[in-house]
Amino acid sequence: MKGTDVSQHERICLFDTLRGFTIISMVLFHAAYDATYLFGFDIPWFYDPVVQNIWRCSISWVFLLLAGWMTQLSRNNLKRAGVYGAAACAVFLSTFVANVDTPVTFGILFCMAASTLVYALASPILNRVQPALGLCISLALFVLTYALPHERYDIEGLAWLGIPSPTFASGDYYPLMPYGFLYMTGMYAARLFARCSPDGYPVWMRRDWVPALSLIGRASLIIYLVHQPLLIGIFMLVTAA
């Protein structure tokens, strides 16, 4: 598709900028969480579940939609799935060994890895669906299954899918249902954009409006992996002083 044909030396800087803004928001969210729940700082407004849920969704949903969109810009989605999967394993092992909070079992990186793998394997079928229809179906399935992982079910081994058992716990939980459908919403949005923009991405999307944010966005995965150990180390130094 011509609309998604991006050369090797060309980036759509808008996506880097959006990713950079979102990763900063994520670091601030986790800083507030660590300060409040791990180190005993009193941040009354952060206790509000509405504030937490809206803030959390504004981060994770953007990441998933962007990851889905990137399927149409990637030359190798199987490789992307492997990178996400390796990062997810690293997060699990580090949170399990550190034992500071509940280990992250099926977090957002797992969801990105699994969703990217599903797309890489099923793309011949998924790409045959008309983009507008696929977007509507994916978004509808996301809404319909949104409450699924918020319950507990008398069955083991399906937490990855969105059916957690009473014994399941994770510090960050983004199973395939419903969040894989949000990922596919991003993928179909990209395909719909390509169909509606046959001349490709416009100049304003390519232009690097905020270089600092786009630079952060290009390093988002590394920042994701290192920010929590750094935050915890900083708070340990502050509280020990």
PDB file of C-alpha atoms in Angstrom:
ATOM      1  CA  MET A   1       0.000   0.000   0.000  1.00  0.00           C
ATOM      2  CA  LYS A   2       1.458   3.321  -1.061  1.00  0.00           C
ATOM      3  CA  GLY A   3       0.150   5.152   1.988  1.00  0.00           C
ATOM      4  CA  THR A   4       2.323   3.124   4.332  1.00  0.00           C
ATOM      5  CA  ASP A   5       5.436   2.946   2.177  1.00  0.00           C
ATOM      6  CA  VAL A   6       8.053   4.615   4.353  1.00  0.00           C
ATOM      7  CA  SER A   7      11.675   4.540   3.224  1.00  0.00           C
ATOM      8  CA  GLN A   8      14.472   3.205   5.388  1.00  0.00           C
ATOM      9  CA  HIS A   9      15.744   6.704   6.249  1.00  0.00           C
ATOM     10  CA  GLU A  10      12.332   8.271   6.788  1.00  0.00           C
ATOM     11  CA  ARG A  11      10.397   8.398  10.037  1.00  0.00           C
ATOM     12  CA  ILE A  12       6.913   9.581  10.824  1.00  0.00           C
ATOM     13  CA  CYS A  13       8.008  11.929  13.603  1.00  0.00           C
ATOM     14  CA  LEU A  14       4.461  12.465  14.857  1.00  0.00           C
ATOM     15  CA  PHE A  15       4.434   8.907  16.198  1.00  0.00           C
ATOM     16  CA  ASP A  16       7.795   9.370  17.930  1.00  0.00           C
ATOM     17  CA  THR A  17       6.561  12.609  19.507  1.00  0.00           C
ATOM     18  CA  LEU A  18       3.328  11.018  20.721  1.00  0.00           C
ATOM     19  CA  ARG A  19       5.264   8.039  22.075  1.00  0.00           C
ATOM     20  CA  GLY A  20       7.721  10.374  23.810  1.00  0.00           C
ATOM     21  CA  PHE A  21       4.955  12.358  25.496  1.00  0.00           C
ATOM     22  CA  THR A  22       3.278   9.134  26.611  1.00  0.00           C
ATOM     23  CA  ILE A  23       6.451   7.568  28.010  1.00  0.00           C
ATOM     24  CA  ILE A  24       7.034  10.707  30.107  1.00  0.00           C
ATOM     25  CA  SER A  25       3.465  10.433  31.389  1.00  0.00           C
ATOM     26  CA  MET A  26       4.121   6.775  32.238  1.00  0.00           C
ATOM     27  CA  VAL A  27       7.286   7.609  34.207  1.00  0.00           C
ATOM     28  CA  LEU A  28       5.385  10.260  36.173  1.00  0.00           C
ATOM     29  CA  PHE A  29       2.537   7.816  36.854  1.00  0.00           C
ATOM     30  CA  HIS A  30       4.912   5.162  38.156  1.00  0.00           C
ATOM     31  CA  ALA A  31       6.756   7.770  40.217  1.00  0.00           C
ATOM     32  CA  ALA A  32       3.464   8.708  41.876  1.00  0.00           C
ATOM     33  CA  TYR A  33       2.609   5.025  42.387  1.00  0.00           C
ATOM     34  CA  ASP A  34       5.999   4.174  43.893  1.00  0.00           C
ATOM     35  CA  ALA A  35       5.974   7.215  46.149  1.00  0.00           C
ATOM     36  CA  THR A  36       2.464   6.463  47.408  1.00  0.00           C
ATOM     37  CA  TYR A  37       2.311   2.668  47.690  1.00  0.00           C
ATOM     38  CA  LEU A  38       5.930   1.616  48.126  1.00  0.00           C
ATOM     39  CA  PHE A  39       7.509   4.457  50.079  1.00  0.00           C
ATOM     40  CA  GLY A  40       4.620   5.868  52.076  1.00  0.00           C
ATOM     41  CA  PHE A  41       4.444   9.416  50.693  1.00  0.00           C
ATOM     42  CA  ASP A  42       1.051  11.052  51.153  1.00  0.00           C
ATOM     43  CA  ILE A  43      -0.352  12.032  47.752  1.00  0.00           C
ATOM     44  CA  PRO A  44      -4.121  12.269  48.428  1.00  0.00           C
ATOM     45  CA  TRP A  45      -5.242  12.991  44.856  1.00  0.00           C
ATOM     46  CA  PHE A  46      -3.458   9.887  43.563  1.00  0.00           C
ATOM     47  CA  TYR A  47      -5.601   7.626  45.754  1.00  0.00           C
ATOM     48  CA  ASP A  48      -8.633   8.540  43.667  1.00  0.00           C
ATOM     49  CA  PRO A  49      -9.367   5.474  41.473  1.00  0.00           C
ATOM     50  CA  VAL A  50     -10.852   7.688  38.762  1.00  0.00           C
ATOM     51  CA  VAL A  51      -7.618   9.666  38.509  1.00  0.00           C
ATOM     52  CA  GLN A  52      -5.562   6.470  38.402  1.00  0.00           C
ATOM     53  CA  ASN A  53      -7.755   4.735  35.827  1.00  0.00           C
ATOM     54  CA  ILE A  54      -7.971   7.690  33.446  1.00  0.00           C
ATOM     55  CA  TRP A  55      -4.244   8.369  33.710  1.00  0.00           C
ATOM     56  CA  ARG A  56      -3.367   4.685  33.275  1.00  0.00           C
ATOM     57  CA  CYS A  57      -5.632   4.292  30.238  1.00  0.00           C
ATOM     58  CA  SER A  58      -4.260   7.467  28.626  1.00  0.00           C
ATOM     59  CA  ILE A  59      -0.866   5.754  28.687  1.00  0.00           C
ATOM     60  CA  SER A  60      -1.499   2.106  27.909  1.00  0.00           C
ATOM     61  CA  TRP A  61      -4.180   2.642  25.292  1.00  0.00           C
ATOM     62  CA  VAL A  62      -1.941   5.013  23.318  1.00  0.00           C
ATOM     63  CA  PHE A  63       0.912   2.498  23.437  1.00  0.00           C
ATOM     64  CA  LEU A  64      -1.315  -0.334  22.205  1.00  0.00           C
ATOM     65  CA  LEU A  65      -2.900   1.714  19.426  1.00  0.00           C
ATOM     66  CA  LEU A  66       0.520   2.897  18.263  1.00  0.00           C
ATOM     67  CA  ALA A  67       1.917  -0.644  18.392  1.00  0.00           C
ATOM     68  CA  GLY A  68      -0.975  -1.838  16.259  1.00  0.00           C
ATOM     69  CA  TRP A  69      -0.432   0.993  13.794  1.00  0.00           C
ATOM     70  CA  MET A  70       3.265   0.085  13.519  1.00  0.00           C
ATOM     71  CA  THR A  71       2.360  -3.293  12.001  1.00  0.00           C
ATOM     72  CA  GLN A  72       1.806  -1.402   8.765  1.00  0.00           C
ATOM     73  CA  LEU A  73       5.187   0.315   8.907  1.00  0.00           C
ATOM     74  CA  SER A  74       7.302  -2.619  10.040  1.00  0.00           C
ATOM     75  CA  ARG A  75       9.305  -4.754   7.630  1.00  0.00           C
ATOM     76  CA  ASN A  76       9.343  -7.710  10.030  1.00  0.00           C
ATOM     77  CA  ASN A  77       6.524  -8.122  12.524  1.00  0.00           C
ATOM     78  CA  LEU A  78       7.840 -11.479  13.687  1.00  0.00           C
ATOM     79  CA  LYS A  79      11.033  -9.730  14.766  1.00  0.00           C
ATOM     80  CA  ARG A  80       8.984  -7.046  16.533  1.00  0.00           C
ATOM     81  CA  ALA A  81       7.085  -9.750  18.383  1.00  0.00           C
ATOM     82  CA  GLY A  82      10.388 -11.307  19.465  1.00  0.00           C
ATOM     83  CA  VAL A  83      11.741  -7.986  20.741  1.00  0.00           C
ATOM     84  CA  TYR A  84       8.569  -7.298  22.703  1.00  0.00           C
ATOM     85  CA  GLY A  85       8.581 -10.856  24.036  1.00  0.00           C
ATOM     86  CA  ALA A  86      12.194 -10.651  25.203  1.00  0.00           C
ATOM     87  CA  ALA A  87      11.449  -7.325  26.920  1.00  0.00           C
ATOM     88  CA  ALA A  88       8.373  -8.833  28.607  1.00  0.00           C
ATOM     89  CA  CYS A  89      10.469 -11.721  29.932  1.00  0.00           C
ATOM     90  CA  ALA A  90      13.069  -9.272  31.220  1.00  0.00           C
ATOM     91  CA  VAL A  91      10.393  -7.310  33.083  1.00  0.00           C
ATOM     92  CA  PHE A  92       8.956 -10.488  34.607  1.00  0.00           C
ATOM     93  CA  LEU A  93      12.348 -11.754  35.766  1.00  0.00           C
ATOM     94  CA  SER A  94      13.445  -8.401  37.188  1.00  0.00           C
ATOM     95  CA  THR A  95      10.195  -7.821  39.086  1.00  0.00           C
ATOM     96  CA  PHE A  96      10.214 -11.411  40.355  1.00  0.00           C
ATOM     97  CA  VAL A  97      13.803 -11.222  41.600  1.00  0.00           C
ATOM     98  CA  ALA A  98      13.483  -7.710  43.045  1.00  0.00           C
ATOM     99  CA  ASN A  99      10.318  -8.704  44.944  1.00  0.00           C
ATOM    100  CA  VAL A 100       9.506  -5.048  45.640  1.00  0.00           C
ATOM    101  CA  ASP A 101       5.926  -5.329  44.404  1.00  0.00           C
ATOM    102  CA  THR A 102       3.766  -7.967  42.713  1.00  0.00           C
ATOM    103  CA  PRO A 103       5.736  -9.414  39.745  1.00  0.00           C
ATOM    104  CA  VAL A 104       4.534  -8.424  36.280  1.00  0.00           C
ATOM    105  CA  THR A 105       3.299 -11.587  34.586  1.00  0.00           C
ATOM    106  CA  PHE A 106       1.121 -10.610  31.632  1.00  0.00           C
ATOM    107  CA  GLY A 107       1.825  -6.906  31.299  1.00  0.00           C
ATOM    108  CA  ILE A 108       1.576  -4.534  28.371  1.00  0.00           C
ATOM    109  CA  LEU A 109       4.776  -5.798  26.722  1.00  0.00           C
ATOM    110  CA  PHE A 110       3.350  -9.316  26.760  1.00  0.00           C
ATOM    111  CA  CYS A 111       0.197  -7.993  25.085  1.00  0.00           C
ATOM    112  CA  MET A 112       2.237  -6.227  22.418  1.00  0.00           C
ATOM    113  CA  ALA A 113       4.326  -9.346  21.804  1.00  0.00           C
ATOM    114  CA  ALA A 114       1.354 -11.687  21.602  1.00  0.00           C
ATOM    115  CA  SER A 115      -0.732  -9.304  19.470  1.00  0.00           C
ATOM    116  CA  THR A 116       2.157  -8.695  17.070  1.00  0.00           C
ATOM    117  CA  LEU A 117       2.715 -12.441  16.769  1.00  0.00           C
ATOM    118  CA  VAL A 118      -0.990 -13.009  16.077  1.00  0.00           C
ATOM    119  CA  TYR A 119      -0.917 -10.360  13.378  1.00  0.00           C
ATOM    120  CA  ALA A 120       2.307 -11.681  11.828  1.00  0.00           C
ATOM    121  CA  LEU A 121       0.845 -15.170  11.570  1.00  0.00           C
ATOM    122  CA  ALA A 122      -2.715 -14.233  10.633  1.00  0.00           C
ATOM    123  CA  SER A 123      -2.039 -11.180   8.436  1.00  0.00           C
ATOM    124  CA  PRO A 124      -3.053 -12.941   5.182  1.00  0.00           C
ATOM    125  CA  ILE A 125      -6.528 -13.326   6.689  1.00  0.00           C
ATOM    126  CA  LEU A 126      -6.723 -10.097   8.709  1.00  0.00           C
ATOM    127  CA  ASN A 127      -5.590  -7.986   5.759  1.00  0.00           C
ATOM    128  CA  ARG A 128      -8.469  -9.268   3.653  1.00  0.00           C
ATOM    129  CA  VAL A 129     -10.970  -7.560   5.957  1.00  0.00           C
ATOM    130  CA  GLN A 130     -12.103  -4.141   4.733  1.00  0.00           C
ATOM    131  CA  PRO A 131     -10.287  -1.629   7.019  1.00  0.00           C
ATOM    132  CA  ALA A 132     -13.334   0.347   8.183  1.00  0.00           C
ATOM    133  CA  LEU A 133     -15.190  -2.868   8.970  1.00  0.00           C
ATOM    134  CA  GLY A 134     -12.160  -4.346  10.743  1.00  0.00           C
ATOM    135  CA  LEU A 135     -11.741  -1.194  12.810  1.00  0.00           C
ATOM    136  CA  CYS A 136     -15.404  -1.251  13.886  1.00  0.00           C
ATOM    137  CA  ILE A 137     -15.315  -4.956  14.738  1.00  0.00           C
ATOM    138  CA  SER A 138     -12.066  -4.655  16.704  1.00  0.00           C
ATOM    139  CA  LEU A 139     -13.321  -1.644  18.642  1.00  0.00           C
ATOM    140  CA  ALA A 140     -16.645  -3.351  19.360  1.00  0.00           C
ATOM    141  CA  LEU A 141     -14.896  -6.495  20.619  1.00  0.00           C
ATOM    142  CA  PHE A 142     -12.673  -4.352  22.840  1.00  0.00           C
ATOM    143  CA  VAL A 143     -15.722  -2.723  24.420  1.00  0.00           C
ATOM    144  CA  LEU A 144     -17.619  -6.011  24.766  1.00  0.00           C
ATOM    145  CA  THR A 145     -14.720  -7.821  26.457  1.00  0.00           C
ATOM    146  CA  TYR A 146     -13.412  -4.892  28.501  1.00  0.00           C
ATOM    147  CA  ALA A 147     -14.844  -6.161  31.807  1.00  0.00           C
ATOM    148  CA  LEU A 148     -13.688  -9.757  31.248  1.00  0.00           C
ATOM    149  CA  PRO A 149     -10.328  -9.621  33.124  1.00  0.00           C
ATOM    150  CA  HIS A 150     -11.847  -7.669  36.020  1.00  0.00           C
ATOM    151  CA  GLU A 151     -13.637 -10.796  37.259  1.00  0.00           C
ATOM    152  CA  ARG A 152     -12.237 -14.082  38.626  1.00  0.00           C
ATOM    153  CA  TYR A 153     -13.000 -17.479  37.137  1.00  0.00           C
ATOM    154  CA  ASP A 154     -12.650 -21.008  38.508  1.00  0.00           C
ATOM    155  CA  ILE A 155     -10.187 -22.041  35.837  1.00  0.00           C
ATOM    156  CA  GLU A 156      -6.405 -21.958  35.801  1.00  0.00           C
ATOM    157  CA  GLY A 157      -3.975 -21.162  33.017  1.00  0.00           C
ATOM    158  CA  LEU A 158      -6.011 -18.679  30.986  1.00  0.00           C
ATOM    159  CA  ALA A 159      -4.972 -15.409  32.599  1.00  0.00           C
ATOM    160  CA  TRP A 160      -2.942 -14.588  29.461  1.00  0.00           C
ATOM    161  CA  LEU A 161      -6.186 -14.651  27.484  1.00  0.00           C
ATOM    162  CA  GLY A 162      -8.153 -12.472  29.908  1.00  0.00           C
ATOM    163  CA  ILE A 163      -9.683 -15.133  32.170  1.00  0.00           C
ATOM    164  CA  PRO A 164      -7.800 -14.825  35.494  1.00  0.00           C
ATOM    165  CA  SER A 165      -8.251 -17.355  38.272  1.00  0.00           C
ATOM    166  CA  PRO A 166      -8.735 -16.405  41.955  1.00  0.00           C
ATOM    167  CA  THR A 167      -5.040 -17.123  42.583  1.00  0.00           C
ATOM    168  CA  PHE A 168      -3.724 -14.947  39.749  1.00  0.00           C
ATOM    169  CA  ALA A 169      -1.918 -11.697  40.535  1.00  0.00           C
ATOM    170  CA  SER A 170       0.211  -9.354  38.462  1.00  0.00           C
ATOM    171  CA  GLY A 171       1.632  -5.892  38.958  1.00  0.00           C
ATOM    172  CA  ASP A 172       0.607  -4.963  35.419  1.00  0.00           C
ATOM    173  CA  TYR A 173      -2.110  -6.873  33.580  1.00  0.00           C
ATOM    174  CA  TYR A 174      -2.927  -6.535  29.888  1.00  0.00           C
ATOM    175  CA  PRO A 175      -4.254  -9.842  28.535  1.00  0.00           C
ATOM    176  CA  LEU A 176      -5.189 -10.505  24.930  1.00  0.00           C
ATOM    177  CA  MET A 177      -8.842  -9.899  25.748  1.00  0.00           C
ATOM    178  CA  PRO A 178      -9.695  -7.083  25.598  1.00  0.00           C
ATOM    179  CA  TYR A 179      -6.392  -5.369  24.823  1.00  0.00           C
ATOM    180  CA  GLY A 180      -5.457  -7.399  21.764  1.00  0.00           C
ATOM    181  CA  PHE A 181      -8.580  -5.976  20.136  1.00  0.00           C
ATOM    182  CA  LEU A 182      -7.368  -2.449  20.905  1.00  0.00           C
ATOM    183  CA  TYR A 183      -4.074  -3.352  19.213  1.00  0.00           C
ATOM    184  CA  MET A 184      -5.998  -4.568  16.154  1.00  0.00           C
ATOM    185  CA  THR A 185      -8.004  -1.336  16.205  1.00  0.00           C
ATOM    186  CA  GLY A 186      -4.724   0.519  15.732  1.00  0.00           C
ATOM    187  CA  MET A 187      -3.743  -1.828  12.922  1.00  0.00           C
ATOM    188  CA  TYR A 188      -7.007  -1.319  11.039  1.00  0.00           C
ATOM    189  CA  ALA A 189      -6.850   2.444  11.675  1.00  0.00           C
ATOM    190  CA  ALA A 190      -3.476   2.474   9.909  1.00  0.00           C
ATOM    191  CA  ARG A 191      -4.874   0.508   6.973  1.00  0.00           C
ATOM    192  CA  LEU A 192      -7.874   2.832   6.755  1.00  0.00           C
ATOM    193  CA  PHE A 193      -5.567   5.861   6.847  1.00  0.00           C
ATOM    194  CA  ALA A 194      -3.507   4.376   4.009  1.00  0.00           C
ATOM    195  CA  ARG A 195      -6.632   3.868   1.933  1.00  0.00           C
ATOM    196  CA  CYS A 196      -7.828   7.413   2.584  1.00  0.00           C
ATOM    197  CA  SER A 197      -4.383   8.934   1.979  1.00  0.00           C
ATOM    198  CA  PRO A 198      -3.035   7.391  -1.230  1.00  0.00           C
ATOM    199  CA  ASP A 199      -0.202   9.924  -1.387  1.00  0.00           C
ATOM    200  CA  GLY A 200       1.224   8.671   1.911  1.00  0.00           C
ATOM    201  CA  TYR A 201       1.859  10.491   5.154  1.00  0.00           C
ATOM    202  CA  PRO A 202       1.575  14.285   4.867  1.00  0.00           C
ATOM    203  CA  VAL A 203       4.468  16.610   5.619  1.00  0.00           C
ATOM    204  CA  TRP A 204       3.051  17.775   8.947  1.00  0.00           C
ATOM    205  CA  MET A 205       3.169  14.193  10.257  1.00  0.00           C
ATOM    206  CA  ARG A 206       6.745  13.712   9.085  1.00  0.00           C
ATOM    207  CA  ARG A 207       8.061  16.999  10.479  1.00  0.00           C
ATOM    208  CA  ASP A 208       9.881  16.839  13.811  1.00  0.00           C
ATOM    209  CA  TRP A 209       7.951  19.514  15.699  1.00  0.00           C
ATOM    210  CA  VAL A 210       9.385  18.741  19.153  1.00  0.00           C
ATOM    211  CA  PRO A 211      12.820  17.088  18.726  1.00  0.00           C
ATOM    212  CA  ALA A 212      13.242  16.375  22.455  1.00  0.00           C
ATOM    213  CA  LEU A 213       9.969  14.430  22.608  1.00  0.00           C
ATOM    214  CA  SER A 214      10.644  12.524  19.409  1.00  0.00           C
ATOM    215  CA  LEU A 215      14.101  11.581  20.691  1.00  0.00           C
ATOM    216  CA  ILE A 216      12.548  10.229  23.888  1.00  0.00           C
ATOM    217  CA  GLY A 217       9.943   8.413  21.812  1.00  0.00           C
ATOM    218  CA  ARG A 218      12.603   6.614  19.791  1.00  0.00           C
ATOM    219  CA  ALA A 219      14.100   5.319  23.056  1.00  0.00           C
ATOM    220  CA  SER A 220      10.748   4.422  24.627  1.00  0.00           C
ATOM    221  CA  LEU A 221      11.396   0.689  25.033  1.00  0.00           C
ATOM    222  CA  ILE A 222      14.731   1.248  26.762  1.00  0.00           C
ATOM    223  CA  ILE A 223      13.169   3.894  29.018  1.00  0.00           C
ATOM    224  CA  TYR A 224      10.356   1.489  29.840  1.00  0.00           C
ATOM    225  CA  LEU A 225      12.833  -1.182  30.898  1.00  0.00           C
ATOM    226  CA  VAL A 226      15.059   1.003  33.083  1.00  0.00           C
ATOM    227  CA  HIS A 227      12.764   3.633  34.567  1.00  0.00           C
ATOM    228  CA  GLN A 228      11.366   1.602  37.462  1.00  0.00           C
ATOM    229  CA  PRO A 229      14.745   0.489  38.891  1.00  0.00           C
ATOM    230  CA  LEU A 230      15.928   4.094  38.604  1.00  0.00           C
ATOM    231  CA  LEU A 231      12.799   5.438  40.305  1.00  0.00           C
ATOM    232  CA  ILE A 232      13.054   2.948  43.150  1.00  0.00           C
ATOM    233  CA  GLY A 233      16.738   3.750  43.587  1.00  0.00           C
ATOM    234  CA  ILE A 234      15.982   7.474  43.746  1.00  0.00           C
ATOM    235  CA  PHE A 235      13.229   6.987  46.313  1.00  0.00           C
ATOM    236  CA  MET A 236      15.479   4.759  48.408  1.00  0.00           C
ATOM    237  CA  LEU A 237      18.121   7.490  48.452  1.00  0.00           C
ATOM    238  CA  VAL A 238      15.550  10.161  49.319  1.00  0.00           C
ATOM    239  CA  THR A 239      13.975   8.189  52.141  1.00  0.00           C
ATOM    240  CA  ALA A 240      17.383   7.164  53.531  1.00  0.00           C
ATOM    241  CA  ALA A 241      18.641  10.747  53.645  1.00  0.00           C
TER     242      ALA A 241
END
